[in-house]
């Protein structure tokens, strides 16, 4: 079982950068694919980025390609999301999640979730 805790959210101006982290506790972190989801008010939760358990495969939602980077450090049991050129449309609660699938893109394939961290981008 894995427990996840996000940190690093906050308020940033449009065009700025922000990084959020997700620390995992429990065993076998390196065996989980990790995803970052976000949910804005009134909208469905969407997958923003995902990294496979091997680290070799990544996925990005079209609107964040070229701006966001997902990475993982298995020694630290932490996954990161580095966000550049932020836009007001990126404002949401960001959640990390863990999955035993290799490269899942659907929320229902993720088994464990963090509590979320708020990212607000002002115009």
PDB file of N, CA and C in Angstrom, residues 19-104:
ATOM      1  N   UNK A  19       6.730  24.278  -9.094  1.00  0.00           N
ATOM      2  CA  UNK A  19       6.912  22.828  -9.040  1.00  0.00           C
ATOM      3  C   UNK A  19       6.126  22.263  -7.874  1.00  0.00           C
ATOM      4  N   UNK A  20       5.484  21.162  -8.099  1.00  0.00           N
ATOM      5  CA  UNK A  20       4.792  20.451  -7.035  1.00  0.00           C
ATOM      6  C   UNK A  20       5.441  19.085  -6.890  1.00  0.00           C
ATOM      7  N   UNK A  21       5.414  18.584  -5.666  1.00  0.00           N
ATOM      8  CA  UNK A  21       6.031  17.299  -5.353  1.00  0.00           C
ATOM      9  C   UNK A  21       5.007  16.377  -4.721  1.00  0.00           C
ATOM     10  N   UNK A  22       5.289  15.107  -4.832  1.00  0.00           N
ATOM     11  CA  UNK A  22       4.432  14.097  -4.213  1.00  0.00           C
ATOM     12  C   UNK A  22       5.327  13.060  -3.571  1.00  0.00           C
ATOM     13  N   UNK A  23       5.299  13.034  -2.253  1.00  0.00           N
ATOM     14  CA  UNK A  23       6.113  12.085  -1.505  1.00  0.00           C
ATOM     15  C   UNK A  23       5.285  10.858  -1.158  1.00  0.00           C
ATOM     16  N   UNK A  24       5.875   9.717  -1.365  1.00  0.00           N
ATOM     17  CA  UNK A  24       5.174   8.462  -1.094  1.00  0.00           C
ATOM     18  C   UNK A  24       5.774   7.771   0.119  1.00  0.00           C
ATOM     19  N   UNK A  25       4.937   7.120   0.860  1.00  0.00           N
ATOM     20  CA  UNK A  25       5.392   6.260   1.942  1.00  0.00           C
ATOM     21  C   UNK A  25       4.807   4.875   1.707  1.00  0.00           C
ATOM     22  N   UNK A  26       5.471   3.900   2.263  1.00  0.00           N
ATOM     23  CA  UNK A  26       5.052   2.538   1.995  1.00  0.00           C
ATOM     24  C   UNK A  26       6.083   1.844   1.123  1.00  0.00           C
ATOM     25  N   UNK A  27       5.747   0.677   0.685  1.00  0.00           N
ATOM     26  CA  UNK A  27       6.721  -0.129  -0.024  1.00  0.00           C
ATOM     27  C   UNK A  27       6.520  -0.086  -1.534  1.00  0.00           C
ATOM     28  N   UNK A  28       7.576  -0.466  -2.233  1.00  0.00           N
ATOM     29  CA  UNK A  28       7.523  -0.728  -3.670  1.00  0.00           C
ATOM     30  C   UNK A  28       7.119   0.476  -4.507  1.00  0.00           C
ATOM     31  N   UNK A  29       7.566   1.661  -4.120  1.00  0.00           N
ATOM     32  CA  UNK A  29       7.236   2.852  -4.895  1.00  0.00           C
ATOM     33  C   UNK A  29       7.677   2.697  -6.349  1.00  0.00           C
ATOM     34  N   UNK A  30       8.838   2.085  -6.558  1.00  0.00           N
ATOM     35  CA  UNK A  30       9.387   1.971  -7.904  1.00  0.00           C
ATOM     36  C   UNK A  30       8.541   1.078  -8.812  1.00  0.00           C
ATOM     37  N   UNK A  31       7.597   0.374  -8.259  1.00  0.00           N
ATOM     38  CA  UNK A  31       6.742  -0.506  -9.052  1.00  0.00           C
ATOM     39  C   UNK A  31       5.456   0.176  -9.497  1.00  0.00           C
ATOM     40  N   UNK A  32       5.278   1.439  -9.139  1.00  0.00           N
ATOM     41  CA  UNK A  32       4.056   2.154  -9.474  1.00  0.00           C
ATOM     42  C   UNK A  32       4.294   3.184 -10.574  1.00  0.00           C
ATOM     43  N   UNK A  33       3.401   3.189 -11.534  1.00  0.00           N
ATOM     44  CA  UNK A  33       3.322   4.339 -12.424  1.00  0.00           C
ATOM     45  C   UNK A  33       2.705   5.480 -11.631  1.00  0.00           C
ATOM     46  N   UNK A  34       3.155   6.679 -11.890  1.00  0.00           N
ATOM     47  CA  UNK A  34       2.681   7.844 -11.141  1.00  0.00           C
ATOM     48  C   UNK A  34       2.065   8.860 -12.090  1.00  0.00           C
ATOM     49  N   UNK A  35       0.966   9.407 -11.666  1.00  0.00           N
ATOM     50  CA  UNK A  35       0.284  10.395 -12.485  1.00  0.00           C
ATOM     51  C   UNK A  35      -0.019  11.658 -11.706  1.00  0.00           C
ATOM     52  N   UNK A  36      -0.074  12.748 -12.424  1.00  0.00           N
ATOM     53  CA  UNK A  36      -0.564  14.011 -11.871  1.00  0.00           C
ATOM     54  C   UNK A  36      -1.888  14.340 -12.567  1.00  0.00           C
ATOM     55  N   UNK A  37      -2.904  14.524 -11.755  1.00  0.00           N
ATOM     56  CA  UNK A  37      -4.216  14.922 -12.240  1.00  0.00           C
ATOM     57  C   UNK A  37      -4.510  16.329 -11.721  1.00  0.00           C
ATOM     58  N   UNK A  38      -5.471  16.969 -12.328  1.00  0.00           N
ATOM     59  CA  UNK A  38      -5.937  18.243 -11.793  1.00  0.00           C
ATOM     60  C   UNK A  38      -7.449  18.341 -11.949  1.00  0.00           C
ATOM     61  N   UNK A  39      -8.027  19.126 -11.061  1.00  0.00           N
ATOM     62  CA  UNK A  39      -9.470  19.348 -11.118  1.00  0.00           C
ATOM     63  C   UNK A  39      -9.761  20.799 -10.787  1.00  0.00           C
ATOM     64  N   UNK A  40     -10.344  21.471 -11.746  1.00  0.00           N
ATOM     65  CA  UNK A  40     -10.759  22.851 -11.564  1.00  0.00           C
ATOM     66  C   UNK A  40     -12.222  22.872 -11.139  1.00  0.00           C
ATOM     67  N   UNK A  41     -12.662  23.932 -10.493  1.00  0.00           N
ATOM     68  CA  UNK A  41     -14.061  24.010 -10.058  1.00  0.00           C
ATOM     69  C   UNK A  41     -15.032  23.811 -11.208  1.00  0.00           C
ATOM     70  N   UNK A  42     -15.981  22.906 -11.006  1.00  0.00           N
ATOM     71  CA  UNK A  42     -16.982  22.658 -12.018  1.00  0.00           C
ATOM     72  C   UNK A  42     -16.534  21.802 -13.177  1.00  0.00           C
ATOM     73  N   UNK A  43     -15.306  21.310 -13.100  1.00  0.00           N
ATOM     74  CA  UNK A  43     -14.790  20.483 -14.196  1.00  0.00           C
ATOM     75  C   UNK A  43     -14.423  19.097 -13.685  1.00  0.00           C
ATOM     76  N   UNK A  44     -14.319  18.166 -14.603  1.00  0.00           N
ATOM     77  CA  UNK A  44     -13.926  16.812 -14.236  1.00  0.00           C
ATOM     78  C   UNK A  44     -12.417  16.747 -13.998  1.00  0.00           C
ATOM     79  N   UNK A  45     -12.040  15.770 -13.215  1.00  0.00           N
ATOM     80  CA  UNK A  45     -10.615  15.545 -12.983  1.00  0.00           C
ATOM     81  C   UNK A  45      -9.981  15.039 -14.275  1.00  0.00           C
ATOM     82  N   UNK A  46      -8.829  15.591 -14.620  1.00  0.00           N
ATOM     83  CA  UNK A  46      -8.156  15.194 -15.854  1.00  0.00           C
ATOM     84  C   UNK A  46      -6.691  14.850 -15.588  1.00  0.00           C
ATOM     85  N   UNK A  47      -6.203  13.911 -16.370  1.00  0.00           N
ATOM     86  CA  UNK A  47      -4.797  13.534 -16.276  1.00  0.00           C
ATOM     87  C   UNK A  47      -3.955  14.595 -16.959  1.00  0.00           C
ATOM     88  N   UNK A  48      -2.980  15.104 -16.250  1.00  0.00           N
ATOM     89  CA  UNK A  48      -2.086  16.126 -16.785  1.00  0.00           C
ATOM     90  C   UNK A  48      -0.807  15.496 -17.321  1.00  0.00           C
ATOM     91  N   UNK A  49      -0.230  14.598 -16.524  1.00  0.00           N
ATOM     92  CA  UNK A  49       1.022  13.958 -16.904  1.00  0.00           C
ATOM     93  C   UNK A  49       1.135  12.637 -16.175  1.00  0.00           C
ATOM     94  N   UNK A  50       1.880  11.715 -16.785  1.00  0.00           N
ATOM     95  CA  UNK A  50       2.043  10.405 -16.204  1.00  0.00           C
ATOM     96  C   UNK A  50       3.433   9.893 -16.532  1.00  0.00           C
ATOM     97  N   UNK A  51       4.044   9.167 -15.609  1.00  0.00           N
ATOM     98  CA  UNK A  51       5.332   8.555 -15.844  1.00  0.00           C
ATOM     99  C   UNK A  51       5.232   7.089 -15.457  1.00  0.00           C
ATOM    100  N   UNK A  52       5.769   6.235 -16.306  1.00  0.00           N
ATOM    101  CA  UNK A  52       5.697   4.803 -16.039  1.00  0.00           C
ATOM    102  C   UNK A  52       6.582   4.428 -14.857  1.00  0.00           C
ATOM    103  N   UNK A  53       6.405   3.202 -14.356  1.00  0.00           N
ATOM    104  CA  UNK A  53       7.214   2.802 -13.205  1.00  0.00           C
ATOM    105  C   UNK A  53       8.685   2.708 -13.579  1.00  0.00           C
ATOM    106  N   UNK A  54       8.990   2.460 -14.856  1.00  0.00           N
ATOM    107  CA  UNK A  54      10.382   2.412 -15.288  1.00  0.00           C
ATOM    108  C   UNK A  54      10.976   3.799 -15.470  1.00  0.00           C
ATOM    109  N   UNK A  55      10.112   4.783 -15.638  1.00  0.00           N
ATOM    110  CA  UNK A  55      10.569   6.138 -15.911  1.00  0.00           C
ATOM    111  C   UNK A  55      10.808   6.421 -17.380  1.00  0.00           C
ATOM    112  N   UNK A  56      10.714   5.400 -18.213  1.00  0.00           N
ATOM    113  CA  UNK A  56      11.038   5.566 -19.630  1.00  0.00           C
ATOM    114  C   UNK A  56       9.866   6.118 -20.443  1.00  0.00           C
ATOM    115  N   UNK A  57       8.681   5.932 -19.956  1.00  0.00           N
ATOM    116  CA  UNK A  57       7.508   6.363 -20.705  1.00  0.00           C
ATOM    117  C   UNK A  57       6.800   7.486 -19.971  1.00  0.00           C
ATOM    118  N   UNK A  58       6.554   8.571 -20.694  1.00  0.00           N
ATOM    119  CA  UNK A  58       5.800   9.682 -20.122  1.00  0.00           C
ATOM    120  C   UNK A  58       4.646  10.048 -21.049  1.00  0.00           C
ATOM    121  N   UNK A  59       3.663  10.671 -20.437  1.00  0.00           N
ATOM    122  CA  UNK A  59       2.493  11.143 -21.184  1.00  0.00           C
ATOM    123  C   UNK A  59       2.157  12.538 -20.688  1.00  0.00           C
ATOM    124  N   UNK A  60       1.746  13.394 -21.620  1.00  0.00           N
ATOM    125  CA  UNK A  60       1.299  14.738 -21.257  1.00  0.00           C
ATOM    126  C   UNK A  60      -0.002  15.057 -21.978  1.00  0.00           C
ATOM    127  N   UNK A  61      -0.884  15.674 -21.261  1.00  0.00           N
ATOM    128  CA  UNK A  61      -2.105  16.179 -21.878  1.00  0.00           C
ATOM    129  C   UNK A  61      -1.707  17.288 -22.854  1.00  0.00           C
ATOM    130  N   UNK A  62      -2.434  17.400 -23.936  1.00  0.00           N
ATOM    131  CA  UNK A  62      -2.024  18.298 -25.032  1.00  0.00           C
ATOM    132  C   UNK A  62      -1.786  19.738 -24.570  1.00  0.00           C
ATOM    133  N   UNK A  63      -2.609  20.230 -23.680  1.00  0.00           N
ATOM    134  CA  UNK A  63      -2.507  21.641 -23.299  1.00  0.00           C
ATOM    135  C   UNK A  63      -1.267  21.961 -22.472  1.00  0.00           C
ATOM    136  N   UNK A  64      -0.580  20.936 -21.948  1.00  0.00           N
ATOM    137  CA  UNK A  64       0.593  21.188 -21.111  1.00  0.00           C
ATOM    138  C   UNK A  64       1.885  20.736 -21.770  1.00  0.00           C
ATOM    139  N   UNK A  65       1.788  20.118 -22.937  1.00  0.00           N
ATOM    140  CA  UNK A  65       2.993  19.659 -23.628  1.00  0.00           C
ATOM    141  C   UNK A  65       3.936  20.832 -23.889  1.00  0.00           C
ATOM    142  N   UNK A  66       5.203  20.610 -23.579  1.00  0.00           N
ATOM    143  CA  UNK A  66       6.196  21.653 -23.765  1.00  0.00           C
ATOM    144  C   UNK A  66       6.288  22.627 -22.603  1.00  0.00           C
ATOM    145  N   UNK A  67       5.335  22.568 -21.683  1.00  0.00           N
ATOM    146  CA  UNK A  67       5.343  23.477 -20.532  1.00  0.00           C
ATOM    147  C   UNK A  67       5.565  22.729 -19.214  1.00  0.00           C
ATOM    148  N   UNK A  68       5.022  21.509 -19.112  1.00  0.00           N
ATOM    149  CA  UNK A  68       5.127  20.730 -17.879  1.00  0.00           C
ATOM    150  C   UNK A  68       6.082  19.562 -18.090  1.00  0.00           C
ATOM    151  N   UNK A  69       6.764  19.192 -17.013  1.00  0.00           N
ATOM    152  CA  UNK A  69       7.650  18.036 -17.044  1.00  0.00           C
ATOM    153  C   UNK A  69       7.417  17.199 -15.796  1.00  0.00           C
ATOM    154  N   UNK A  70       7.184  15.923 -15.990  1.00  0.00           N
ATOM    155  CA  UNK A  70       7.037  15.003 -14.872  1.00  0.00           C
ATOM    156  C   UNK A  70       8.329  14.214 -14.722  1.00  0.00           C
ATOM    157  N   UNK A  71       8.724  13.968 -13.486  1.00  0.00           N
ATOM    158  CA  UNK A  71       9.922  13.187 -13.227  1.00  0.00           C
ATOM    159  C   UNK A  71       9.731  12.438 -11.915  1.00  0.00           C
ATOM    160  N   UNK A  72      10.585  11.467 -11.693  1.00  0.00           N
ATOM    161  CA  UNK A  72      10.494  10.709 -10.459  1.00  0.00           C
ATOM    162  C   UNK A  72      11.891  10.403  -9.926  1.00  0.00           C
ATOM    163  N   UNK A  73      11.977  10.293  -8.607  1.00  0.00           N
ATOM    164  CA  UNK A  73      13.201   9.904  -7.917  1.00  0.00           C
ATOM    165  C   UNK A  73      12.820   8.741  -7.010  1.00  0.00           C
ATOM    166  N   UNK A  74      13.128   7.547  -7.442  1.00  0.00           N
ATOM    167  CA  UNK A  74      12.700   6.379  -6.675  1.00  0.00           C
ATOM    168  C   UNK A  74      13.439   6.264  -5.345  1.00  0.00           C
ATOM    169  N   UNK A  75      14.661   6.766  -5.279  1.00  0.00           N
ATOM    170  CA  UNK A  75      15.390   6.728  -4.001  1.00  0.00           C
ATOM    171  C   UNK A  75      14.689   7.594  -2.960  1.00  0.00           C
ATOM    172  N   UNK A  76      14.124   8.708  -3.401  1.00  0.00           N
ATOM    173  CA  UNK A  76      13.420   9.612  -2.495  1.00  0.00           C
ATOM    174  C   UNK A  76      11.921   9.310  -2.448  1.00  0.00           C
ATOM    175  N   UNK A  77      11.481   8.346  -3.241  1.00  0.00           N
ATOM    176  CA  UNK A  77      10.056   8.001  -3.315  1.00  0.00           C
ATOM    177  C   UNK A  77       9.221   9.249  -3.598  1.00  0.00           C
ATOM    178  N   UNK A  78       9.647   9.994  -4.562  1.00  0.00           N
ATOM    179  CA  UNK A  78       8.988  11.266  -4.858  1.00  0.00           C
ATOM    180  C   UNK A  78       8.811  11.426  -6.361  1.00  0.00           C
ATOM    181  N   UNK A  79       7.660  11.965  -6.726  1.00  0.00           N
ATOM    182  CA  UNK A  79       7.406  12.328  -8.110  1.00  0.00           C
ATOM    183  C   UNK A  79       7.175  13.831  -8.165  1.00  0.00           C
ATOM    184  N   UNK A  80       7.656  14.446  -9.240  1.00  0.00           N
ATOM    185  CA  UNK A  80       7.614  15.891  -9.365  1.00  0.00           C
ATOM    186  C   UNK A  80       6.834  16.303 -10.615  1.00  0.00           C
ATOM    187  N   UNK A  81       6.279  17.479 -10.544  1.00  0.00           N
ATOM    188  CA  UNK A  81       5.692  18.089 -11.737  1.00  0.00           C
ATOM    189  C   UNK A  81       6.219  19.518 -11.785  1.00  0.00           C
ATOM    190  N   UNK A  82       7.052  19.776 -12.795  1.00  0.00           N
ATOM    191  CA  UNK A  82       7.600  21.105 -12.991  1.00  0.00           C
ATOM    192  C   UNK A  82       6.749  21.814 -14.031  1.00  0.00           C
ATOM    193  N   UNK A  83       6.238  22.968 -13.681  1.00  0.00           N
ATOM    194  CA  UNK A  83       5.300  23.684 -14.536  1.00  0.00           C
ATOM    195  C   UNK A  83       5.871  25.046 -14.913  1.00  0.00           C
ATOM    196  N   UNK A  84       6.012  25.265 -16.204  1.00  0.00           N
ATOM    197  CA  UNK A  84       6.505  26.533 -16.732  1.00  0.00           C
ATOM    198  C   UNK A  84       5.424  27.212 -17.566  1.00  0.00           C
ATOM    199  N   UNK A  85       5.631  28.490 -17.821  1.00  0.00           N
ATOM    200  CA  UNK A  85       4.708  29.274 -18.665  1.00  0.00           C
ATOM    201  C   UNK A  85       3.259  29.053 -18.233  1.00  0.00           C
ATOM    202  N   UNK A  86       3.033  29.162 -16.954  1.00  0.00           N
ATOM    203  CA  UNK A  86       1.707  28.872 -16.410  1.00  0.00           C
ATOM    204  C   UNK A  86       0.670  29.872 -16.904  1.00  0.00           C
ATOM    205  N   UNK A  87      -0.534  29.353 -17.075  1.00  0.00           N
ATOM    206  CA  UNK A  87      -1.657  30.144 -17.564  1.00  0.00           C
ATOM    207  C   UNK A  87      -2.781  30.102 -16.528  1.00  0.00           C
ATOM    208  N   UNK A  88      -3.654  31.100 -16.545  1.00  0.00           N
ATOM    209  CA  UNK A  88      -4.792  31.051 -15.610  1.00  0.00           C
ATOM    210  C   UNK A  88      -5.604  29.761 -15.746  1.00  0.00           C
ATOM    211  N   UNK A  89      -5.662  29.204 -16.938  1.00  0.00           N
ATOM    212  CA  UNK A  89      -6.377  27.955 -17.164  1.00  0.00           C
ATOM    213  C   UNK A  89      -5.752  26.751 -16.476  1.00  0.00           C
ATOM    214  N   UNK A  90      -4.536  26.908 -15.956  1.00  0.00           N
ATOM    215  CA  UNK A  90      -3.892  25.823 -15.214  1.00  0.00           C
ATOM    216  C   UNK A  90      -4.330  25.799 -13.745  1.00  0.00           C
ATOM    217  N   UNK A  91      -5.092  26.793 -13.350  1.00  0.00           N
ATOM    218  CA  UNK A  91      -5.562  26.856 -11.971  1.00  0.00           C
ATOM    219  C   UNK A  91      -6.448  25.662 -11.647  1.00  0.00           C
ATOM    220  N   UNK A  92      -6.085  24.938 -10.600  1.00  0.00           N
ATOM    221  CA  UNK A  92      -6.808  23.724 -10.220  1.00  0.00           C
ATOM    222  C   UNK A  92      -6.184  23.162  -8.943  1.00  0.00           C
ATOM    223  N   UNK A  93      -6.856  22.170  -8.393  1.00  0.00           N
ATOM    224  CA  UNK A  93      -6.234  21.343  -7.366  1.00  0.00           C
ATOM    225  C   UNK A  93      -5.504  20.210  -8.096  1.00  0.00           C
ATOM    226  N   UNK A  94      -4.251  20.052  -7.769  1.00  0.00           N
ATOM    227  CA  UNK A  94      -3.419  19.037  -8.410  1.00  0.00           C
ATOM    228  C   UNK A  94      -3.265  17.843  -7.475  1.00  0.00           C
ATOM    229  N   UNK A  95      -3.526  16.666  -8.016  1.00  0.00           N
ATOM    230  CA  UNK A  95      -3.448  15.425  -7.261  1.00  0.00           C
ATOM    231  C   UNK A  95      -2.412  14.496  -7.881  1.00  0.00           C
ATOM    232  N   UNK A  96      -1.667  13.816  -7.040  1.00  0.00           N
ATOM    233  CA  UNK A  96      -0.839  12.733  -7.560  1.00  0.00           C
ATOM    234  C   UNK A  96      -1.534  11.414  -7.257  1.00  0.00           C
ATOM    235  N   UNK A  97      -1.215  10.433  -8.062  1.00  0.00           N
ATOM    236  CA  UNK A  97      -1.847   9.127  -7.928  1.00  0.00           C
ATOM    237  C   UNK A  97      -0.871   8.049  -8.362  1.00  0.00           C
ATOM    238  N   UNK A  98      -1.070   6.857  -7.812  1.00  0.00           N
ATOM    239  CA  UNK A  98      -0.196   5.723  -8.095  1.00  0.00           C
ATOM    240  C   UNK A  98      -1.004   4.575  -8.677  1.00  0.00           C
ATOM    241  N   UNK A  99      -0.403   3.891  -9.630  1.00  0.00           N
ATOM    242  CA  UNK A  99      -1.079   2.787 -10.304  1.00  0.00           C
ATOM    243  C   UNK A  99      -0.112   1.628 -10.497  1.00  0.00           C
ATOM    244  N   UNK A 100      -0.656   0.416 -10.421  1.00  0.00           N
ATOM    245  CA  UNK A 100       0.153  -0.768 -10.691  1.00  0.00           C
ATOM    246  C   UNK A 100       0.233  -1.081 -12.185  1.00  0.00           C
ATOM    247  N   UNK A 101      -0.530  -0.372 -13.003  1.00  0.00           N
ATOM    248  CA  UNK A 101      -0.409  -0.526 -14.441  1.00  0.00           C
ATOM    249  C   UNK A 101       0.859   0.181 -14.920  1.00  0.00           C
ATOM    250  N   UNK A 102       1.359  -0.217 -16.083  1.00  0.00           N
ATOM    251  CA  UNK A 102       2.633   0.331 -16.571  1.00  0.00           C
ATOM    252  C   UNK A 102       2.502   1.791 -16.987  1.00  0.00           C
ATOM    253  N   UNK A 103       1.479   2.100 -17.763  1.00  0.00           N
ATOM    254  CA  UNK A 103       1.351   3.462 -18.283  1.00  0.00           C
ATOM    255  C   UNK A 103      -0.121   3.853 -18.405  1.00  0.00           C
ATOM    256  N   UNK A 104      -0.803   3.931 -17.300  1.00  0.00           N
ATOM    257  CA  UNK A 104      -2.240   4.205 -17.327  1.00  0.00           C
ATOM    258  C   UNK A 104      -2.566   5.666 -17.591  1.00  0.00           C
TER     259      UNK A 104
END
